[in-house]
Amino acid sequence: MRIFKYYIFVIVIAAFTGCEVEYYDSPNESAVVPTPGIMNRVQKQLMTDTRDEWFSGRQALLWTQYWGQVNYTEEDRFQYRETVNETGWDDLYMHAEDLKAIIDLNTDEATKADMAAYGNNENQIAAARIMLAYLFHQAVEVWGDIPYYSYKSEDPDFQALDLVVGDQKYPAYASQEKIYADLLKELDEAEAMIADDYEIDKEYVIDGDNFYNGDAGQWKKFANSLRLRIANRIKDVNPTLANQHIADAKDNVMTSNADNAGVTYTADNDANTAPMYAAFYIDNRLDFAPAHTFVELLKGERGPFGWDPRIDAMVADNDEGIKVGIPVGASREVVGDFEWESLPGDGILDPKYKELYMEYSEVCFLLSEINGWDQDWYEKGVAASMEKWGVDASAIASYVAGLPPASEETVLTQKYIALYMQPYEAWAEYRRTGYPKTLVMPGQSYDVVVPRADGSTTTFSYEFDPLVDLTDLPNRINYPLVEQNLNGANNSAAAEAIGGDEMDTKLWWQK
């Protein structure tokens, strides 16, 4: 169902009170909260919090050069806002608390019988575990070692959601190597935990499910697809573990766009509209435009492909009826003088836009890579992405027929295009592979050619001028400053373990 219910279950967190972030259960929570409301809220609000104008729009969307800012370009140049960093951290742990509540309500003898009215207890636990794996996967790829929780684990590094207020204890940070191994285990066990053959009136995973209306088979595909993503991420640093999970997961993954996991927003009221629609048309923040590197890639002027028919959905025409991207990495004064940029496409700024956790086209590109840059899976991935973006079938067939052969560059560049509006996954893939090669790097000079309505062109020259001492995209974001004050010893130990709390510190799986 797609009814966004707001149950009062969330904990009080630093973003709103200035108090310490709580990794543990709140003593003021309601005694019994229906699990459908919790799942419904988390699925929707996690997307809203991580795909909004702040955590996405002023960080990863800029760094992957999908968008650039029109007025304030400091974040484009890697000077992120600490308030955005802290709020993102707090939001993720708040949602983790809520997901753990689903587990608790389905395991506690006092509540599990009542919760069974909303789906098989084991299935609800499995869904929460899958969602927790997605959430912690995103967190570990933003910051590195983090406080982590794992279902029924006795590992002292995996107890981030099990501490109590009275003890005033704060969790250790688990290493990335341990977290990735546990994420794969959790997804494997959770997928196997889902029963799809129980009595007819319980043929769903959990009520309130925004993804699949509770369909057990699709939840299994989502779990395996996410496991395929994570295993592929670490295959260069732990090939034995990765290949084991790849082999086990790949035969039951997403098979069409009908399996895409995401939340479709509504236009019934301002609170339920898509996050970027809210930014542009409710908050009136016309601060963003598609980046010139991305627009040139779609126009066939940069990279190995020709004109991409997805461009109409992804990039609007400017006032002269032409698609032009904003310069990237220049000062606000320089960018402020540029007057020809396009807005994002109307589909993206639709109040009913669907934000995706994972989609079929990504699975196709993963399978192409796993199978040695397989041509068939590469073509399926491009076609699936175009179908999702509403491209006509004849235009899809024509574009796919003209694709250059599958290779590391072509597959990963098409994957980058397909991940438009999913910038954290695109950022992770860039850090893993170095693709696409179409981005402008810090310190690099470049030209932007602006076509005009009269057929003329004007060329402008720019330089990517970073405000942080980086020669490439950031590898991570620094730990929130509040963690240094509230969880200082564990935070310091984590910073030392990863090689320094810096933006150029590589994650465990980076080359």
PDB file of C-alpha atoms in Angstrom, residues 148-385:
ATOM      1  CA  TYR A 148      26.831  -1.471  13.434  1.00  0.00           C
ATOM      2  CA  TYR A 149      24.009  -3.804  14.450  1.00  0.00           C
ATOM      3  CA  SER A 150      23.394  -7.400  13.363  1.00  0.00           C
ATOM      4  CA  TYR A 151      20.404  -9.588  14.174  1.00  0.00           C
ATOM      5  CA  LYS A 152      21.032 -11.948  17.129  1.00  0.00           C
ATOM      6  CA  SER A 153      24.767 -11.305  16.961  1.00  0.00           C
ATOM      7  CA  GLU A 154      26.911 -11.588  20.076  1.00  0.00           C
ATOM      8  CA  ASP A 155      29.855  -9.850  18.427  1.00  0.00           C
ATOM      9  CA  PRO A 156      30.654  -6.846  20.656  1.00  0.00           C
ATOM     10  CA  ASP A 157      31.287  -4.768  17.526  1.00  0.00           C
ATOM     11  CA  PHE A 158      27.720  -5.368  16.297  1.00  0.00           C
ATOM     12  CA  GLN A 159      25.711  -3.975  19.209  1.00  0.00           C
ATOM     13  CA  ALA A 160      25.034  -0.397  18.102  1.00  0.00           C
ATOM     14  CA  LEU A 161      21.257  -0.662  18.611  1.00  0.00           C
ATOM     15  CA  ASP A 162      21.332  -2.715  21.802  1.00  0.00           C
ATOM     16  CA  LEU A 163      22.755  -0.250  24.313  1.00  0.00           C
ATOM     17  CA  VAL A 164      20.660   1.278  27.070  1.00  0.00           C
ATOM     18  CA  VAL A 165      20.367   4.885  28.128  1.00  0.00           C
ATOM     19  CA  GLY A 166      21.202   4.406  31.775  1.00  0.00           C
ATOM     20  CA  ASP A 167      24.621   2.908  31.215  1.00  0.00           C
ATOM     21  CA  GLN A 168      25.729   5.876  29.103  1.00  0.00           C
ATOM     22  CA  LYS A 169      27.686   3.481  26.914  1.00  0.00           C
ATOM     23  CA  TYR A 170      28.470   4.185  23.315  1.00  0.00           C
ATOM     24  CA  PRO A 171      29.133   1.610  20.646  1.00  0.00           C
ATOM     25  CA  ALA A 172      32.374   0.506  19.131  1.00  0.00           C
ATOM     26  CA  TYR A 173      32.857   1.049  15.412  1.00  0.00           C
ATOM     27  CA  ALA A 174      32.925  -2.185  13.410  1.00  0.00           C
ATOM     28  CA  SER A 175      35.497  -2.574  10.652  1.00  0.00           C
ATOM     29  CA  GLN A 176      34.363  -2.393   7.051  1.00  0.00           C
ATOM     30  CA  GLU A 177      35.676  -5.880   6.367  1.00  0.00           C
ATOM     31  CA  LYS A 178      33.509  -7.337   9.124  1.00  0.00           C
ATOM     32  CA  ILE A 179      30.480  -5.266   8.140  1.00  0.00           C
ATOM     33  CA  TYR A 180      30.521  -6.336   4.486  1.00  0.00           C
ATOM     34  CA  ALA A 181      30.807  -9.986   5.436  1.00  0.00           C
ATOM     35  CA  ASP A 182      27.900  -9.625   7.827  1.00  0.00           C
ATOM     36  CA  LEU A 183      25.760  -7.720   5.316  1.00  0.00           C
ATOM     37  CA  LEU A 184      26.105 -10.628   2.911  1.00  0.00           C
ATOM     38  CA  LYS A 185      25.272 -13.106   5.664  1.00  0.00           C
ATOM     39  CA  GLU A 186      22.240 -11.088   6.742  1.00  0.00           C
ATOM     40  CA  LEU A 187      20.838 -10.878   3.227  1.00  0.00           C
ATOM     41  CA  ASP A 188      21.454 -14.581   2.625  1.00  0.00           C
ATOM     42  CA  GLU A 189      19.740 -15.585   5.874  1.00  0.00           C
ATOM     43  CA  ALA A 190      16.901 -13.089   5.507  1.00  0.00           C
ATOM     44  CA  GLU A 191      16.078 -14.278   1.982  1.00  0.00           C
ATOM     45  CA  ALA A 192      16.004 -17.883   3.195  1.00  0.00           C
ATOM     46  CA  MET A 193      13.866 -16.838   6.169  1.00  0.00           C
ATOM     47  CA  ILE A 194      11.003 -15.601   3.979  1.00  0.00           C
ATOM     48  CA  ALA A 195       8.281 -18.210   3.674  1.00  0.00           C
ATOM     49  CA  ASP A 196       6.021 -17.991   0.633  1.00  0.00           C
ATOM     50  CA  ASP A 197       3.910 -21.116   1.060  1.00  0.00           C
ATOM     51  CA  TYR A 198       1.956 -20.486   4.263  1.00  0.00           C
ATOM     52  CA  GLU A 199      -1.813 -20.159   4.601  1.00  0.00           C
ATOM     53  CA  ILE A 200      -3.659 -18.152   1.985  1.00  0.00           C
ATOM     54  CA  ASP A 201      -4.616 -15.200   4.202  1.00  0.00           C
ATOM     55  CA  LYS A 202      -0.985 -14.533   5.099  1.00  0.00           C
ATOM     56  CA  GLU A 203       0.572 -14.544   1.610  1.00  0.00           C
ATOM     57  CA  TYR A 204       2.641 -11.435   2.168  1.00  0.00           C
ATOM     58  CA  VAL A 205       5.825 -10.422   3.908  1.00  0.00           C
ATOM     59  CA  ILE A 206       4.502  -7.420   5.820  1.00  0.00           C
ATOM     60  CA  ASP A 207       1.499  -5.148   5.521  1.00  0.00           C
ATOM     61  CA  GLY A 208       2.249  -1.506   4.748  1.00  0.00           C
ATOM     62  CA  ASP A 209       4.940  -2.474   2.217  1.00  0.00           C
ATOM     63  CA  ASN A 210       5.556   0.346  -0.294  1.00  0.00           C
ATOM     64  CA  PHE A 211       7.793  -1.796  -2.497  1.00  0.00           C
ATOM     65  CA  TYR A 212       5.855  -4.922  -3.449  1.00  0.00           C
ATOM     66  CA  ASN A 213       2.613  -4.841  -1.466  1.00  0.00           C
ATOM     67  CA  GLY A 214       4.140  -7.635   0.597  1.00  0.00           C
ATOM     68  CA  ASP A 215       4.942 -10.044  -2.265  1.00  0.00           C
ATOM     69  CA  ALA A 216       7.338 -12.640  -0.854  1.00  0.00           C
ATOM     70  CA  GLY A 217       8.920 -13.614  -4.167  1.00  0.00           C
ATOM     71  CA  GLN A 218       9.856 -10.040  -4.987  1.00  0.00           C
ATOM     72  CA  TRP A 219      11.330  -9.485  -1.535  1.00  0.00           C
ATOM     73  CA  LYS A 220      13.540 -12.521  -2.143  1.00  0.00           C
ATOM     74  CA  LYS A 221      14.673 -11.050  -5.468  1.00  0.00           C
ATOM     75  CA  PHE A 222      15.435  -7.712  -3.807  1.00  0.00           C
ATOM     76  CA  ALA A 223      17.528  -9.395  -1.114  1.00  0.00           C
ATOM     77  CA  ASN A 224      19.515 -11.399  -3.674  1.00  0.00           C
ATOM     78  CA  SER A 225      19.976  -8.408  -5.981  1.00  0.00           C
ATOM     79  CA  LEU A 226      21.317  -6.327  -3.111  1.00  0.00           C
ATOM     80  CA  ARG A 227      23.578  -9.218  -2.132  1.00  0.00           C
ATOM     81  CA  LEU A 228      24.857  -9.336  -5.724  1.00  0.00           C
ATOM     82  CA  ARG A 229      25.657  -5.607  -5.567  1.00  0.00           C
ATOM     83  CA  ILE A 230      27.540  -5.879  -2.277  1.00  0.00           C
ATOM     84  CA  ALA A 231      29.430  -9.033  -3.258  1.00  0.00           C
ATOM     85  CA  ASN A 232      30.518  -7.435  -6.523  1.00  0.00           C
ATOM     86  CA  ARG A 233      31.736  -4.383  -4.628  1.00  0.00           C
ATOM     87  CA  ILE A 234      34.203  -6.424  -2.568  1.00  0.00           C
ATOM     88  CA  LYS A 235      35.248  -9.076  -5.069  1.00  0.00           C
ATOM     89  CA  ASP A 236      38.696  -7.560  -5.558  1.00  0.00           C
ATOM     90  CA  VAL A 237      39.530  -7.589  -1.835  1.00  0.00           C
ATOM     91  CA  ASN A 238      37.733 -10.779  -0.755  1.00  0.00           C
ATOM     92  CA  PRO A 239      37.145 -12.832  -3.897  1.00  0.00           C
ATOM     93  CA  THR A 240      36.418 -16.096  -2.093  1.00  0.00           C
ATOM     94  CA  LEU A 241      33.550 -14.672  -0.044  1.00  0.00           C
ATOM     95  CA  ALA A 242      32.281 -12.489  -2.880  1.00  0.00           C
ATOM     96  CA  ASN A 243      32.228 -15.251  -5.474  1.00  0.00           C
ATOM     97  CA  GLN A 244      30.435 -17.581  -3.076  1.00  0.00           C
ATOM     98  CA  HIS A 245      27.604 -15.081  -2.629  1.00  0.00           C
ATOM     99  CA  ILE A 246      27.539 -14.102  -6.303  1.00  0.00           C
ATOM    100  CA  ALA A 247      27.104 -17.728  -7.323  1.00  0.00           C
ATOM    101  CA  ASP A 248      24.381 -18.262  -4.740  1.00  0.00           C
ATOM    102  CA  ALA A 249      22.422 -15.047  -5.344  1.00  0.00           C
ATOM    103  CA  LYS A 250      22.517 -14.583  -9.120  1.00  0.00           C
ATOM    104  CA  ASP A 251      19.877 -17.173 -10.038  1.00  0.00           C
ATOM    105  CA  ASN A 252      17.047 -15.428  -8.173  1.00  0.00           C
ATOM    106  CA  VAL A 253      17.475 -11.699  -8.753  1.00  0.00           C
ATOM    107  CA  MET A 254      15.301  -9.025 -10.343  1.00  0.00           C
ATOM    108  CA  THR A 255      14.106 -10.048 -13.806  1.00  0.00           C
ATOM    109  CA  SER A 256      12.254  -6.929 -15.012  1.00  0.00           C
ATOM    110  CA  ASN A 257      11.389  -3.386 -13.994  1.00  0.00           C
ATOM    111  CA  ALA A 258       8.365  -4.826 -12.212  1.00  0.00           C
ATOM    112  CA  ASP A 259      10.835  -5.988  -9.548  1.00  0.00           C
ATOM    113  CA  ASN A 260      12.325  -2.526  -8.941  1.00  0.00           C
ATOM    114  CA  ALA A 261      12.353  -1.647  -5.243  1.00  0.00           C
ATOM    115  CA  GLY A 262      11.218   1.907  -4.683  1.00  0.00           C
ATOM    116  CA  VAL A 263       8.710   4.358  -3.305  1.00  0.00           C
ATOM    117  CA  THR A 264       6.258   6.213  -5.535  1.00  0.00           C
ATOM    118  CA  TYR A 265       5.316   9.527  -3.982  1.00  0.00           C
ATOM    119  CA  THR A 266       1.921  11.181  -4.309  1.00  0.00           C
ATOM    120  CA  ALA A 267       0.529  14.613  -5.111  1.00  0.00           C
ATOM    121  CA  ASP A 268      -2.262  14.524  -2.538  1.00  0.00           C
ATOM    122  CA  ASN A 269      -0.481  16.848  -0.099  1.00  0.00           C
ATOM    123  CA  ASP A 270       2.862  18.595   0.286  1.00  0.00           C
ATOM    124  CA  ALA A 271       4.136  16.100   2.884  1.00  0.00           C
ATOM    125  CA  ASN A 272       3.934  13.163   0.471  1.00  0.00           C
ATOM    126  CA  THR A 273       5.442  14.682  -2.673  1.00  0.00           C
ATOM    127  CA  ALA A 274       8.795  13.522  -4.040  1.00  0.00           C
ATOM    128  CA  PRO A 275      11.787  15.140  -2.331  1.00  0.00           C
ATOM    129  CA  MET A 276      13.143  17.052  -5.327  1.00  0.00           C
ATOM    130  CA  TYR A 277       9.702  18.295  -6.295  1.00  0.00           C
ATOM    131  CA  ALA A 278       9.401  19.577  -2.738  1.00  0.00           C
ATOM    132  CA  ALA A 279      12.783  21.290  -2.996  1.00  0.00           C
ATOM    133  CA  PHE A 280      12.004  23.046  -6.281  1.00  0.00           C
ATOM    134  CA  TYR A 281       8.302  23.821  -6.008  1.00  0.00           C
ATOM    135  CA  ILE A 282       7.416  23.857  -2.307  1.00  0.00           C
ATOM    136  CA  ASP A 283      10.635  25.269  -0.855  1.00  0.00           C
ATOM    137  CA  ASN A 284      11.323  27.260  -4.053  1.00  0.00           C
ATOM    138  CA  ARG A 285      14.971  26.204  -4.138  1.00  0.00           C
ATOM    139  CA  LEU A 286      15.839  26.477  -7.827  1.00  0.00           C
ATOM    140  CA  ASP A 287      19.456  25.902  -6.865  1.00  0.00           C
ATOM    141  CA  PHE A 288      20.310  22.977  -9.110  1.00  0.00           C
ATOM    142  CA  ALA A 289      20.836  22.211 -12.782  1.00  0.00           C
ATOM    143  CA  PRO A 290      22.119  19.135 -14.630  1.00  0.00           C
ATOM    144  CA  ALA A 291      25.915  19.215 -14.866  1.00  0.00           C
ATOM    145  CA  HIS A 292      27.488  19.995 -18.217  1.00  0.00           C
ATOM    146  CA  THR A 293      29.542  16.759 -18.153  1.00  0.00           C
ATOM    147  CA  PHE A 294      26.377  14.680 -17.782  1.00  0.00           C
ATOM    148  CA  VAL A 295      24.449  16.634 -20.402  1.00  0.00           C
ATOM    149  CA  GLU A 296      27.329  16.317 -22.873  1.00  0.00           C
ATOM    150  CA  LEU A 297      27.453  12.572 -22.203  1.00  0.00           C
ATOM    151  CA  LEU A 298      23.740  12.259 -22.985  1.00  0.00           C
ATOM    152  CA  LYS A 299      24.120  14.399 -26.124  1.00  0.00           C
ATOM    153  CA  GLY A 300      26.926  12.181 -27.416  1.00  0.00           C
ATOM    154  CA  GLU A 301      29.487  14.989 -27.146  1.00  0.00           C
ATOM    155  CA  ARG A 302      31.464  13.316 -24.353  1.00  0.00           C
ATOM    156  CA  GLY A 303      32.139   9.594 -23.928  1.00  0.00           C
ATOM    157  CA  PRO A 304      31.653   6.603 -26.251  1.00  0.00           C
ATOM    158  CA  PHE A 305      27.933   6.910 -27.097  1.00  0.00           C
ATOM    159  CA  GLY A 306      25.672   8.913 -29.384  1.00  0.00           C
ATOM    160  CA  TRP A 307      22.578  10.958 -28.558  1.00  0.00           C
ATOM    161  CA  ASP A 308      20.715   9.270 -25.698  1.00  0.00           C
ATOM    162  CA  PRO A 309      16.886   9.249 -25.936  1.00  0.00           C
ATOM    163  CA  ARG A 310      16.657   9.339 -22.129  1.00  0.00           C
ATOM    164  CA  ILE A 311      17.830  12.943 -22.239  1.00  0.00           C
ATOM    165  CA  ASP A 312      14.315  14.355 -22.583  1.00  0.00           C
ATOM    166  CA  ALA A 313      13.254  12.728 -19.309  1.00  0.00           C
ATOM    167  CA  MET A 314      16.479  13.588 -17.528  1.00  0.00           C
ATOM    168  CA  VAL A 315      17.167  17.158 -18.729  1.00  0.00           C
ATOM    169  CA  ALA A 316      14.716  19.918 -19.641  1.00  0.00           C
ATOM    170  CA  ASP A 317      15.204  22.459 -22.418  1.00  0.00           C
ATOM    171  CA  ASN A 318      16.470  25.874 -21.379  1.00  0.00           C
ATOM    172  CA  ASP A 319      14.691  29.105 -22.296  1.00  0.00           C
ATOM    173  CA  GLU A 320      16.018  28.866 -25.853  1.00  0.00           C
ATOM    174  CA  GLY A 321      14.758  25.301 -26.310  1.00  0.00           C
ATOM    175  CA  ILE A 322      18.226  23.731 -25.974  1.00  0.00           C
ATOM    176  CA  LYS A 323      19.707  21.360 -23.394  1.00  0.00           C
ATOM    177  CA  VAL A 324      22.733  22.898 -21.694  1.00  0.00           C
ATOM    178  CA  GLY A 325      24.489  21.806 -18.513  1.00  0.00           C
ATOM    179  CA  ILE A 326      25.835  24.029 -15.749  1.00  0.00           C
ATOM    180  CA  PRO A 327      29.647  24.324 -15.352  1.00  0.00           C
ATOM    181  CA  VAL A 328      31.038  22.206 -12.515  1.00  0.00           C
ATOM    182  CA  GLY A 329      33.588  23.051  -9.856  1.00  0.00           C
ATOM    183  CA  ALA A 330      33.807  26.792 -10.489  1.00  0.00           C
ATOM    184  CA  SER A 331      33.267  29.557  -7.945  1.00  0.00           C
ATOM    185  CA  ARG A 332      29.809  30.881  -7.209  1.00  0.00           C
ATOM    186  CA  GLU A 333      30.722  34.189  -8.862  1.00  0.00           C
ATOM    187  CA  VAL A 334      31.774  32.477 -12.080  1.00  0.00           C
ATOM    188  CA  VAL A 335      28.841  30.071 -12.199  1.00  0.00           C
ATOM    189  CA  GLY A 336      26.471  32.890 -11.276  1.00  0.00           C
ATOM    190  CA  ASP A 337      27.306  34.597 -14.565  1.00  0.00           C
ATOM    191  CA  PHE A 338      26.259  31.521 -16.574  1.00  0.00           C
ATOM    192  CA  GLU A 339      22.708  32.046 -17.885  1.00  0.00           C
ATOM    193  CA  TRP A 340      21.921  29.141 -20.191  1.00  0.00           C
ATOM    194  CA  GLU A 341      21.567  26.075 -17.947  1.00  0.00           C
ATOM    195  CA  SER A 342      18.677  23.633 -18.199  1.00  0.00           C
ATOM    196  CA  LEU A 343      16.569  22.418 -15.286  1.00  0.00           C
ATOM    197  CA  PRO A 344      16.195  18.716 -14.457  1.00  0.00           C
ATOM    198  CA  GLY A 345      13.613  16.896 -16.558  1.00  0.00           C
ATOM    199  CA  ASP A 346       9.924  17.268 -15.767  1.00  0.00           C
ATOM    200  CA  GLY A 347       9.658  13.595 -14.805  1.00  0.00           C
ATOM    201  CA  ILE A 348      12.237  14.051 -12.046  1.00  0.00           C
ATOM    202  CA  LEU A 349      10.461  17.120 -10.712  1.00  0.00           C
ATOM    203  CA  ASP A 350       7.101  15.321 -10.722  1.00  0.00           C
ATOM    204  CA  PRO A 351       5.453  15.179  -7.281  1.00  0.00           C
ATOM    205  CA  LYS A 352       4.743  11.496  -8.027  1.00  0.00           C
ATOM    206  CA  TYR A 353       8.346  10.608  -8.917  1.00  0.00           C
ATOM    207  CA  LYS A 354       9.483   7.108  -7.892  1.00  0.00           C
ATOM    208  CA  GLU A 355      12.700   7.020  -5.871  1.00  0.00           C
ATOM    209  CA  LEU A 356      14.475   3.675  -6.224  1.00  0.00           C
ATOM    210  CA  TYR A 357      16.415   1.611  -3.741  1.00  0.00           C
ATOM    211  CA  MET A 358      17.537  -0.743  -6.527  1.00  0.00           C
ATOM    212  CA  GLU A 359      16.434  -1.531 -10.069  1.00  0.00           C
ATOM    213  CA  TYR A 360      16.597  -4.241 -12.685  1.00  0.00           C
ATOM    214  CA  SER A 361      18.956  -2.382 -15.030  1.00  0.00           C
ATOM    215  CA  GLU A 362      21.626  -2.324 -12.317  1.00  0.00           C
ATOM    216  CA  VAL A 363      21.277  -6.088 -11.929  1.00  0.00           C
ATOM    217  CA  CYS A 364      21.817  -6.478 -15.677  1.00  0.00           C
ATOM    218  CA  PHE A 365      25.011  -4.430 -15.568  1.00  0.00           C
ATOM    219  CA  LEU A 366      26.222  -6.437 -12.574  1.00  0.00           C
ATOM    220  CA  LEU A 367      25.622  -9.681 -14.471  1.00  0.00           C
ATOM    221  CA  SER A 368      27.406  -8.282 -17.521  1.00  0.00           C
ATOM    222  CA  GLU A 369      30.454  -7.516 -15.387  1.00  0.00           C
ATOM    223  CA  ILE A 370      30.349 -10.817 -13.532  1.00  0.00           C
ATOM    224  CA  ASN A 371      30.195 -12.657 -16.854  1.00  0.00           C
ATOM    225  CA  GLY A 372      33.217 -10.910 -18.349  1.00  0.00           C
ATOM    226  CA  TRP A 373      31.471  -7.827 -19.776  1.00  0.00           C
ATOM    227  CA  ASP A 374      28.763  -9.867 -21.417  1.00  0.00           C
ATOM    228  CA  GLN A 375      27.108  -8.172 -24.413  1.00  0.00           C
ATOM    229  CA  ASP A 376      23.603  -9.557 -23.869  1.00  0.00           C
ATOM    230  CA  TRP A 377      23.321  -8.426 -20.243  1.00  0.00           C
ATOM    231  CA  TYR A 378      24.792  -5.041 -21.213  1.00  0.00           C
ATOM    232  CA  GLU A 379      22.110  -4.541 -23.841  1.00  0.00           C
ATOM    233  CA  LYS A 380      19.398  -5.721 -21.458  1.00  0.00           C
ATOM    234  CA  GLY A 381      20.590  -3.196 -18.883  1.00  0.00           C
ATOM    235  CA  VAL A 382      20.445  -0.297 -21.330  1.00  0.00           C
ATOM    236  CA  ALA A 383      17.017  -1.349 -22.592  1.00  0.00           C
ATOM    237  CA  ALA A 384      15.662  -1.756 -19.048  1.00  0.00           C
ATOM    238  CA  SER A 385      16.899   1.689 -18.038  1.00  0.00           C
TER     239      SER A 385
END
